[in-house]
Short mmCIF file of C-alpha atoms in Angstrom, two decimals:
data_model
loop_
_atom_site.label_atom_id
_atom_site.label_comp_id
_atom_site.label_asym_id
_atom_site.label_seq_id
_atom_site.Cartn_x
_atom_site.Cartn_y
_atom_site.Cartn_z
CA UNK A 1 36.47 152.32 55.55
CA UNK A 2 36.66 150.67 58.97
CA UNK A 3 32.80 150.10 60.03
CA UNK A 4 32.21 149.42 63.33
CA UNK A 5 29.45 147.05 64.14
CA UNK A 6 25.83 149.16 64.92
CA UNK A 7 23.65 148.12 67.20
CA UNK A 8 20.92 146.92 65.08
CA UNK A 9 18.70 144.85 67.90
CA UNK A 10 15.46 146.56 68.08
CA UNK A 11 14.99 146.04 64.15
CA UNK A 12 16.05 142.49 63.97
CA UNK A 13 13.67 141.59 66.90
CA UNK A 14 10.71 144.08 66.48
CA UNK A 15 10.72 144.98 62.62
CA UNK A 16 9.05 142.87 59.92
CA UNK A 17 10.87 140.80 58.13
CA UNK A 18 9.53 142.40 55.20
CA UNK A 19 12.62 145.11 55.31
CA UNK A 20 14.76 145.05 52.45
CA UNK A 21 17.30 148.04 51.87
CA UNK A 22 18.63 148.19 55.21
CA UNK A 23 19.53 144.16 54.64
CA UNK A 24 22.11 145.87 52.07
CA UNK A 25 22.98 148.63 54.23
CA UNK A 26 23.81 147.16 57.75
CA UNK A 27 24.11 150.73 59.39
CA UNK A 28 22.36 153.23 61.38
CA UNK A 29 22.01 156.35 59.34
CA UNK A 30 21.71 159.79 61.33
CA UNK A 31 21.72 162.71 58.68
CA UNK A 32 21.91 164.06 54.86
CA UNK A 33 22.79 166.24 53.18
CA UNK A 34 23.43 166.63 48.98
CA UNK A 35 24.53 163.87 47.59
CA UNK A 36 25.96 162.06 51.41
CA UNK A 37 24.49 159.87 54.09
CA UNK A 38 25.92 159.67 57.51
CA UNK A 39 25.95 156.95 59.99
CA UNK A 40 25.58 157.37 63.55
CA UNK A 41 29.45 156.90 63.88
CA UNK A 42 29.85 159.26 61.90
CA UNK A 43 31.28 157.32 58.53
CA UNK A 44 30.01 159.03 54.99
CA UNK A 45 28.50 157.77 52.28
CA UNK A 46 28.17 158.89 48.66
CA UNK A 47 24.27 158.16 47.71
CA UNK A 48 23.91 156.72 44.11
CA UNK A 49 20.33 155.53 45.11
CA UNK A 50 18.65 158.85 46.12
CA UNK A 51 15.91 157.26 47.85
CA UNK A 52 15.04 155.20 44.67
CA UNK A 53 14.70 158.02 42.58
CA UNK A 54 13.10 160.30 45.51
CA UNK A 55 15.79 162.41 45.85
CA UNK A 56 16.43 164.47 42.46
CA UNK A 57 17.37 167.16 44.10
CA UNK A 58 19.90 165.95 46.94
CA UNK A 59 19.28 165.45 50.47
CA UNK A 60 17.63 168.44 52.78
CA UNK A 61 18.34 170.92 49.93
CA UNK A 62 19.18 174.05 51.46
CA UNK A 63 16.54 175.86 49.28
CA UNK A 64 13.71 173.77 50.06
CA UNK A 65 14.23 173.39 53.49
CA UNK A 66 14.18 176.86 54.01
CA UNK A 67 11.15 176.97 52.20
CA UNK A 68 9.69 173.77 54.35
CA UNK A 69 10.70 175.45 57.55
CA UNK A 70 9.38 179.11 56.69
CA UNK A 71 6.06 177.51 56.35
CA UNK A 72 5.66 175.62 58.93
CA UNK A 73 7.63 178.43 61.20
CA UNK A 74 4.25 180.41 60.37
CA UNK A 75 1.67 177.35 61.04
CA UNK A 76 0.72 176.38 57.71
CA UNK A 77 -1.59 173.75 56.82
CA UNK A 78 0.17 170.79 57.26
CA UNK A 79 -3.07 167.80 56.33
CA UNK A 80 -6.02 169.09 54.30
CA UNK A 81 -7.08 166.28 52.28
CA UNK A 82 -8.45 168.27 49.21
CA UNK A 83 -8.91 171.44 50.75
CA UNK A 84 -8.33 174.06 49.03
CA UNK A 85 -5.21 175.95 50.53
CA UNK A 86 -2.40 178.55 49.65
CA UNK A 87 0.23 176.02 49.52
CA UNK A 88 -1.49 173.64 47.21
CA UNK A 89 -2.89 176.63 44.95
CA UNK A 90 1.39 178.04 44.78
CA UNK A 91 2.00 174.29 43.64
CA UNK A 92 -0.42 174.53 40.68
CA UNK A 93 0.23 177.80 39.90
CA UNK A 94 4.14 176.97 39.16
CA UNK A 95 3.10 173.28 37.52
CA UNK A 96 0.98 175.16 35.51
CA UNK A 97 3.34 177.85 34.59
CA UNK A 98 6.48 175.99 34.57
CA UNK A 99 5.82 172.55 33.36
CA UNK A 100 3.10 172.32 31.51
CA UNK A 101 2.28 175.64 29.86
CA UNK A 102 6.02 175.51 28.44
CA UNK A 103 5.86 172.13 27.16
CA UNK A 104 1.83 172.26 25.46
CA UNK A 105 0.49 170.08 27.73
CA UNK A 106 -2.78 170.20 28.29
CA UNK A 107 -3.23 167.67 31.82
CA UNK A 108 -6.00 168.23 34.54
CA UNK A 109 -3.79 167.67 38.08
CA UNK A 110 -5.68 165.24 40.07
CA UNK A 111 -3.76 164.19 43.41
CA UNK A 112 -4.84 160.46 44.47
CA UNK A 113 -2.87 159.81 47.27
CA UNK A 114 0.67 160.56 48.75
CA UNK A 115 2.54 157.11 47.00
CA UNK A 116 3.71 156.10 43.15
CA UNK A 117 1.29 152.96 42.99
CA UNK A 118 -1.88 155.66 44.19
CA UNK A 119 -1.29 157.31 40.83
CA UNK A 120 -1.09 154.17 38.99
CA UNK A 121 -4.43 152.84 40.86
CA UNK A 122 -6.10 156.18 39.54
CA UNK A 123 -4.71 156.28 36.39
CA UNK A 124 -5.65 152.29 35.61
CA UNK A 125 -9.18 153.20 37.63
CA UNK A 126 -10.15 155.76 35.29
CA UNK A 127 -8.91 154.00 31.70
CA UNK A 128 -11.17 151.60 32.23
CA UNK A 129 -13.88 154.13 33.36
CA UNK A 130 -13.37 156.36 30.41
CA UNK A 131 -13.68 153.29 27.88
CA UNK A 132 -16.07 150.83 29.84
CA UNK A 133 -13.33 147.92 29.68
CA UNK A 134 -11.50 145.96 32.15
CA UNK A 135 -8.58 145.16 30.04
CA UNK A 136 -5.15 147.37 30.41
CA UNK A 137 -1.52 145.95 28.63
CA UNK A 138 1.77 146.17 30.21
CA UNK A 139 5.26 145.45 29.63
CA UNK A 140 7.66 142.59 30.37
CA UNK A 141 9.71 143.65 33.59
CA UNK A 142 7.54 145.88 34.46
CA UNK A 143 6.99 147.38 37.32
CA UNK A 144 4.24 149.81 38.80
CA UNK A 145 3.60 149.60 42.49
CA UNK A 146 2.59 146.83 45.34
CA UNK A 147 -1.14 147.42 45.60
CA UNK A 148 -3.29 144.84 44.01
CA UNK A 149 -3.92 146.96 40.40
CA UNK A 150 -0.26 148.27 40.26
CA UNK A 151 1.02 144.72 40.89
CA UNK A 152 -1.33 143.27 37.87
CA UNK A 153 0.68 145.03 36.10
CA UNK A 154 3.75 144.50 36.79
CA UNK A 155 5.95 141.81 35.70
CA UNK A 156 8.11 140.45 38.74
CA UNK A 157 7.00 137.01 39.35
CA UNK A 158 8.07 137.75 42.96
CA UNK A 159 6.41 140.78 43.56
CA UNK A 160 2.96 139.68 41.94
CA UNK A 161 3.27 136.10 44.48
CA UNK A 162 3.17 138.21 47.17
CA UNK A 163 -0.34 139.50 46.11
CA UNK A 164 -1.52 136.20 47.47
CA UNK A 165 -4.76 136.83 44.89
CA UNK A 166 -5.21 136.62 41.25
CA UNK A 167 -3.97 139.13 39.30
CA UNK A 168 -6.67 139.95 36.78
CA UNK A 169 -7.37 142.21 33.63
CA UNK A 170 -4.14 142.64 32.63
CA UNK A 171 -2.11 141.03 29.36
CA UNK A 172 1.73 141.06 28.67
CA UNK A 173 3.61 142.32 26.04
CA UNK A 174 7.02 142.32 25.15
CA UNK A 175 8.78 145.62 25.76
CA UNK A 176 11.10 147.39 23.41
CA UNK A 177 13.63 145.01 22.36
CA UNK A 178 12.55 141.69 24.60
CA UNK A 179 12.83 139.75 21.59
CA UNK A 180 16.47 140.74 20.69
CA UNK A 181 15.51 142.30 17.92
CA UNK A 182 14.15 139.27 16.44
CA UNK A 183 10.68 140.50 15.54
CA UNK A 184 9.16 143.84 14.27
CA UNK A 185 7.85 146.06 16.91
CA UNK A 186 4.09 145.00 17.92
CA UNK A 187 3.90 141.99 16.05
CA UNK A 188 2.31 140.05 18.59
CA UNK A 189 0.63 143.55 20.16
CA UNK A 190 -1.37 143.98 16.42
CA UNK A 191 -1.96 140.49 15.52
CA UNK A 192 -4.13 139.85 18.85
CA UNK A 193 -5.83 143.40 18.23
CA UNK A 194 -6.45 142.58 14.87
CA UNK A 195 -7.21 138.77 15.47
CA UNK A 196 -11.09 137.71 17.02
CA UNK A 197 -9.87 134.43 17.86
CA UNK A 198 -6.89 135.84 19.46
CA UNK A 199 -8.50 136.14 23.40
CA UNK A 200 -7.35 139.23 23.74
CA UNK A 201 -10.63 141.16 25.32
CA UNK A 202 -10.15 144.69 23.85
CA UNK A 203 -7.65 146.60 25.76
CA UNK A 204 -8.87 150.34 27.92
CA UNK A 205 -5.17 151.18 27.83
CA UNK A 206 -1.96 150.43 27.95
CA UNK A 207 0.63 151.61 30.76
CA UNK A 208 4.65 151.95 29.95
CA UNK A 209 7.67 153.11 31.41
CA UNK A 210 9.96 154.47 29.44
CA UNK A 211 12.98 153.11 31.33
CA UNK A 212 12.02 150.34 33.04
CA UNK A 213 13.91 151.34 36.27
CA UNK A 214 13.37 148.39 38.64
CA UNK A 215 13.70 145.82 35.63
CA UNK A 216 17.02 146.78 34.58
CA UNK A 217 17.22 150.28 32.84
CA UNK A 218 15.51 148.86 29.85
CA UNK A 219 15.66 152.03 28.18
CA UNK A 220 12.97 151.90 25.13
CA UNK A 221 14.02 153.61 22.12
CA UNK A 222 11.85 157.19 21.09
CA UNK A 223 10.69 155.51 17.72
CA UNK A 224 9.27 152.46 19.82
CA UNK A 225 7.57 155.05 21.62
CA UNK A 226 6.40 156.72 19.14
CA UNK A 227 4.63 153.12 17.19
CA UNK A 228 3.43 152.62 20.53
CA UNK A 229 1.08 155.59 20.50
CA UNK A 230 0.35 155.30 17.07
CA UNK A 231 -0.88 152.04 17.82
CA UNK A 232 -2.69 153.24 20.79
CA UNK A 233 -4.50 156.13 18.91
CA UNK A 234 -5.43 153.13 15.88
CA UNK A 235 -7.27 150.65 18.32
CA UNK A 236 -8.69 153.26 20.43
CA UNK A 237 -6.68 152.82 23.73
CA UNK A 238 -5.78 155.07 26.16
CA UNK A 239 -1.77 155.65 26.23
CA UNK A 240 -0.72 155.42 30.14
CA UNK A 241 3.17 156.33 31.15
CA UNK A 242 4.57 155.63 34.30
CA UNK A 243 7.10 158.74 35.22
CA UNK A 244 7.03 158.10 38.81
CA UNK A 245 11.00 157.17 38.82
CA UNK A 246 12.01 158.48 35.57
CA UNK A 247 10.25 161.88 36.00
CA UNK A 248 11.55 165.35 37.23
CA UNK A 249 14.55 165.49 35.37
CA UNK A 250 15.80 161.96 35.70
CA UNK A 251 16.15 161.97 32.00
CA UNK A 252 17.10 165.32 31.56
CA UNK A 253 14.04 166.61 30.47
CA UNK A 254 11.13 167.07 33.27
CA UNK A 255 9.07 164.11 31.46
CA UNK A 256 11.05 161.42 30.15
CA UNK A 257 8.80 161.15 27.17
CA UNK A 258 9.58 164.42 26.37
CA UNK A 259 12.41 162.96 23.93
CA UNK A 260 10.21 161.02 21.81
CA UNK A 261 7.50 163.70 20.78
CA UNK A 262 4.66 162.25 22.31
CA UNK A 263 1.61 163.02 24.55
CA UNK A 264 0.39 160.65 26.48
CA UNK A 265 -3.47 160.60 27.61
CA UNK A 266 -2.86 159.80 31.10
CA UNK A 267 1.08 160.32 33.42
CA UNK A 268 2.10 159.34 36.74
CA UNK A 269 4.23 161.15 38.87
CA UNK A 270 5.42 160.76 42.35
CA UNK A 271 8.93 160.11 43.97
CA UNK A 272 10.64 163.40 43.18
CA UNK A 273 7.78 165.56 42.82
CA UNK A 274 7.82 167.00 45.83
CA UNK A 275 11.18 167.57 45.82
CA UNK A 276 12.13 166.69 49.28
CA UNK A 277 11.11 163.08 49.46
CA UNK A 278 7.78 163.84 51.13
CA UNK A 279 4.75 161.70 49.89
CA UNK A 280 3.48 162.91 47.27
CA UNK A 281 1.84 161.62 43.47
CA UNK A 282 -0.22 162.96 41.16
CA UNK A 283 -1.89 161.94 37.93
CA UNK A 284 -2.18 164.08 35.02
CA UNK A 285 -4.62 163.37 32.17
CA UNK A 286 -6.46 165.00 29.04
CA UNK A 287 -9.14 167.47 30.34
CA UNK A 288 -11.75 165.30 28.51
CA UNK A 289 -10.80 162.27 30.84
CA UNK A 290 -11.69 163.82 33.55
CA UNK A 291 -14.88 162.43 34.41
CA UNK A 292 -14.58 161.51 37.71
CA UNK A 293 -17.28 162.24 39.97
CA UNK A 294 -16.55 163.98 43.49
CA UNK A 295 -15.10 161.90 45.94
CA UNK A 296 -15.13 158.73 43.90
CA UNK A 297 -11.62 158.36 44.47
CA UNK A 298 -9.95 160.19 47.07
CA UNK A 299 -7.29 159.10 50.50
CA UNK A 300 -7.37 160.43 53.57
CA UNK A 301 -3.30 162.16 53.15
CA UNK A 302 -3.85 163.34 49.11
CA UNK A 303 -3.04 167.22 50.67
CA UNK A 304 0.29 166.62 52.12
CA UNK A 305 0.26 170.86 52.14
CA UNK A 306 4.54 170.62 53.32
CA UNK A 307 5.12 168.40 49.87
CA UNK A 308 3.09 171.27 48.32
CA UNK A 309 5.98 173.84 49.67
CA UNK A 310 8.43 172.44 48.69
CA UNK A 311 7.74 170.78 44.76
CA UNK A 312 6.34 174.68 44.24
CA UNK A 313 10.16 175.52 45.70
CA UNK A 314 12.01 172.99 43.15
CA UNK A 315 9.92 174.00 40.29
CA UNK A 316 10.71 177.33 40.80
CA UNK A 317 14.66 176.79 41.30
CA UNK A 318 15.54 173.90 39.04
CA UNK A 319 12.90 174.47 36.15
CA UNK A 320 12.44 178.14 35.36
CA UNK A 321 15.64 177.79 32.74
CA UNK A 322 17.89 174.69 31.59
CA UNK A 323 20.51 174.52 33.49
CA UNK A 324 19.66 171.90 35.61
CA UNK A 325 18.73 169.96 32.24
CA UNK A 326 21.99 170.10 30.83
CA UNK A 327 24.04 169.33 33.62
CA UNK A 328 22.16 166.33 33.36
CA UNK A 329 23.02 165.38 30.28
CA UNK A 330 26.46 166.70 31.05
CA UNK A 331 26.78 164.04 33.98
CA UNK A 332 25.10 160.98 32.12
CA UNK A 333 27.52 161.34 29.49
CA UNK A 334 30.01 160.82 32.35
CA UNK A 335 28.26 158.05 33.77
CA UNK A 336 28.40 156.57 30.33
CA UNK A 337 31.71 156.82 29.47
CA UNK A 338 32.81 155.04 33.14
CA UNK A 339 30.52 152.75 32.15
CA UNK A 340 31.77 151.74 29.08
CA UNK A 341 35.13 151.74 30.44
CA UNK A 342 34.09 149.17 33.35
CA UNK A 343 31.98 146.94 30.70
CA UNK A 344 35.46 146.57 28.32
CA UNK A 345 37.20 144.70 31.04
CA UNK A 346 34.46 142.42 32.02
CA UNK A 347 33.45 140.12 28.89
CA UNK A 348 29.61 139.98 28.76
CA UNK A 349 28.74 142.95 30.53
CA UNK A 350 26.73 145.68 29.14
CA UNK A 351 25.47 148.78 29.77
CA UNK A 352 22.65 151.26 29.10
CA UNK A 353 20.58 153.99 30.56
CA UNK A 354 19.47 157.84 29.66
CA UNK A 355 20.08 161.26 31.65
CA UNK A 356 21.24 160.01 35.05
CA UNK A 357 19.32 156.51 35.00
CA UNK A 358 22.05 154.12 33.92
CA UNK A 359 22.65 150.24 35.05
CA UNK A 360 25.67 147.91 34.48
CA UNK A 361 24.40 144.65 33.60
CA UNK A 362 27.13 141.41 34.34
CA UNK A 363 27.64 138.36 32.67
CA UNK A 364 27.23 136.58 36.28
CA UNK A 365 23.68 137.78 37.62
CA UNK A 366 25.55 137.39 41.45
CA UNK A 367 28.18 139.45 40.45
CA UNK A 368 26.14 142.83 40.96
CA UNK A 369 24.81 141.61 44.38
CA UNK A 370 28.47 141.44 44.93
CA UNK A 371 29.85 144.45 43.58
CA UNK A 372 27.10 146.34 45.32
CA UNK A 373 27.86 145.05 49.05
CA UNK A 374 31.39 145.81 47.97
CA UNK A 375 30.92 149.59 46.97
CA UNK A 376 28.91 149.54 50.88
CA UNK A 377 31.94 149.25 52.67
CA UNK A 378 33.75 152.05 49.92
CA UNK A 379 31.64 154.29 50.98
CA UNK A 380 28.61 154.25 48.03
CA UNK A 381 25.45 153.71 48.45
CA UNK A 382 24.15 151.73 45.49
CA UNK A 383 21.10 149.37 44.16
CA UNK A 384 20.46 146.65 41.98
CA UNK A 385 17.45 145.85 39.28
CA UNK A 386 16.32 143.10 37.02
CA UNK A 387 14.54 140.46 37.42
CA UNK A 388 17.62 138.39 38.61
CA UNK A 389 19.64 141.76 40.31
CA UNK A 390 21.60 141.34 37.71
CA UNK A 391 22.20 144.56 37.26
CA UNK A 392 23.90 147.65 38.78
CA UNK A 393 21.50 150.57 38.93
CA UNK A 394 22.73 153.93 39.35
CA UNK A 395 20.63 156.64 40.02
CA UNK A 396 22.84 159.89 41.98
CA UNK A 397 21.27 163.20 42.59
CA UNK A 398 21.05 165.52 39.43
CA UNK A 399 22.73 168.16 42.07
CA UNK A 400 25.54 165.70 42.20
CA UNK A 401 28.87 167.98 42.07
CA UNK A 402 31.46 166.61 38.87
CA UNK A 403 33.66 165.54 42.23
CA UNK A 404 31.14 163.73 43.73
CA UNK A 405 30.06 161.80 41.06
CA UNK A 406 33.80 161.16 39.23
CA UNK A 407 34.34 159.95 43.04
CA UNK A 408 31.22 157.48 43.07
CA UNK A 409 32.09 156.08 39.78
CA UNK A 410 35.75 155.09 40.73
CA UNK A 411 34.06 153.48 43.67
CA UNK A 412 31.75 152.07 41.47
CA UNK A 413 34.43 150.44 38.86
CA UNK A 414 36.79 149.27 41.74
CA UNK A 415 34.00 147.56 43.80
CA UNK A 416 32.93 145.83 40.39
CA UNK A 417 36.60 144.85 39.81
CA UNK A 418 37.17 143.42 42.58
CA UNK A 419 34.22 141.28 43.28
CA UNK A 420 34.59 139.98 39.68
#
């Protein structure tokens, strides 16, 4: 692809310096649509980052666009904070019906704002308002949001510095496998529970994803899961997951932790929820929780009535059968077999993922840095995770067409090749 040079004044001069993707991506983009970006000269791109995870369903998907603009055609409420409207009461009505009803969930919706770390600041607000304590555990490499609670527990020493505060009432653990394998699951978790010398004040909760997508697709296993809960219900602690990237069908099923058989107390979702990549989040706990008093916590843009629209359009497309569910599955067994194709011919590489969440770790932690400015100027739009971007992330649209993504992958494979 010949790329001609944009004119890219206005944000080198005017912008923070804070921007970050478009430092990868030196382009203008003017349109999407499915799984393709467009510059403003015109030059495609296939888009294995779907707006981090944003973008389940493709870019300006025909359905829910029509949906969007048939509802705002007619003057719908656009803001209503948390008014009750017709578009909000559709949403709920196909959650209800679609999602959780099918699956035996029992969650009260509350929506706490229109971003990821807004659920997370609700959902670590009321743990320790449930159990009176300040404590909550995380993970090693995790990561949660950039507000001041969501960044206390997350593990990027980068991304906490930039708090510019202390980070307080939050303890590390080791996530599934951080020890190689080394130790049993929880050792250190139980001893300190179990241990009044240990420091550990006792924990409200503790919050997990359960593919750590910005540390590296750190996929934990269903059975570590599983202990985790178990040890969760034992100690009396609330058990938080974090679906905001790994939710709406990333996985394959709508709830990632749908494969390991358990039910958390308290989920976050955002990104993909409303299906269109408006702002959106909500967190979903056990009825009991739900002890908030009114207004306690609430945000000015919680109603964003046009995200309403369209989630209650992708619910009702993508989720009232499978299909979507196993063409997931269908297309991360793809992913997986490139993968392990790439991996043989690069000694130390591995790889590892679930569902359409899949990253291509390399021996060199540049190399991926590399190999993803490479695939650029192919024509693929693609990210890297870790705590040293060591790794190739690869997250397409689950409407991805079997072209589209064989076509991505062989951009993929060359770009690492050839960087190597």
């Amino acid at each position: 692809m010949t790329l001609i040079q944009p004119d890219l004044s206005v944000f080198t001069t005017l912008e923070s310096e804070v921007r970050s993707y478009c430092r990868s991506w030196p382009t203008v983009f003017d349109r999407a649509q499915g799984s393709r970006m467009y510059d403003e000269d015109g030059h495609a791109y296939l888009d294995f980052f779907a707006g981090a995870g944003s973008l389940n369903y493709g870019h300006n998907n025909p359905v829910l666009k029509r949906a969007l603009l048939d509802y705002l055609e007619r003057d719908g409420v656009t803001h209503g904070l948390d008014m009750s409207t017709t578009a909000k009461r559709a949403f709920l009505e196909f959650f209800q019906n679609m999602i959780l009803r099918p699956r035996d969930l029992p969650y009260k919706v509350m929506f706490p704002g229109p971003t990821g770390t807004n659920a997370v600041e609700a959902a670590l607000k009321l743990a320790r308002k449930v159990k009176g304590r300040e404590t909550v555990v995380s993970f090693t490499n995790a990561f949660h949001g950039m507000s001041l609670g969501s960044l206390a527990v997350t593990g990027n020493a980068f991304k906490r510095a930039g708090a510019g505060v202390p980070l307080v009432h939050t303890t590390p653990m080791p996530f599934d496998h951080y020890m190689g394998g080394k130790t049993p699951d929880f050792l250190w978790f139980e001893h300190l529970l179990a241990d009044n010398g240990s420091g550990l004040d006792k924990p409200a909760a503790v919050i997990v994803e359960t593919i750590q997508g910005e540390g590296g697709i750190n996929v934990a296993r269903p059975q570590w899961l599983r202990g985790l809960a178990r040890l969760c219900l034992q100690h009396d602690m609330l058990l938080i997951v974090d679906d905001i990237q790994m939710g709406c069908g990333r996985t394959g099923a709508f709830f990632s932790f749908e494969e390991a058989g358990i039910t958390p107390d308290i989920v976050t979702v955002s990104k993909s929820i409303s299906g269109y990549g408006l702002p959106m989040s909500l967190c979903l706990f056990r009825p009991e929780l739900d002890v908030w008093e009114p207004g306690e916590h609430n945000g000015t843009f919680r109603g964003n009535n046009p995200a309403f629209v369209t989630a209650a359009a992708a619910l009702n497309t993508y989720w009232a059968d499978d299909k979507l569910q196993q063409q997931t599955l269908a297309h991360g067994q793809t992913i997986e077999a490139a993968l392990r194709d790439t991996a043989a011919h690069h000694s130390g590489s591995s790889y590892r993922g679930r569902g359409m969440a899949w990253g291509l770790e390399l021996a060199d932690p540049r190399h991926a840095g590399r190999a993803a400015r490479r695939a650029f100027e192919l024509g693929l739009l693609i990210e890297t995770s870790g705590a040293h971007d060591q790794v190739v992330k690869l997250l397409p649209p689950l409407t991805i067409t079997s072209d589209e993504l064989d076509q991505g992958l062989r951009i993929v494979q060359r770009a690492v090749h050839e960087t190597a």
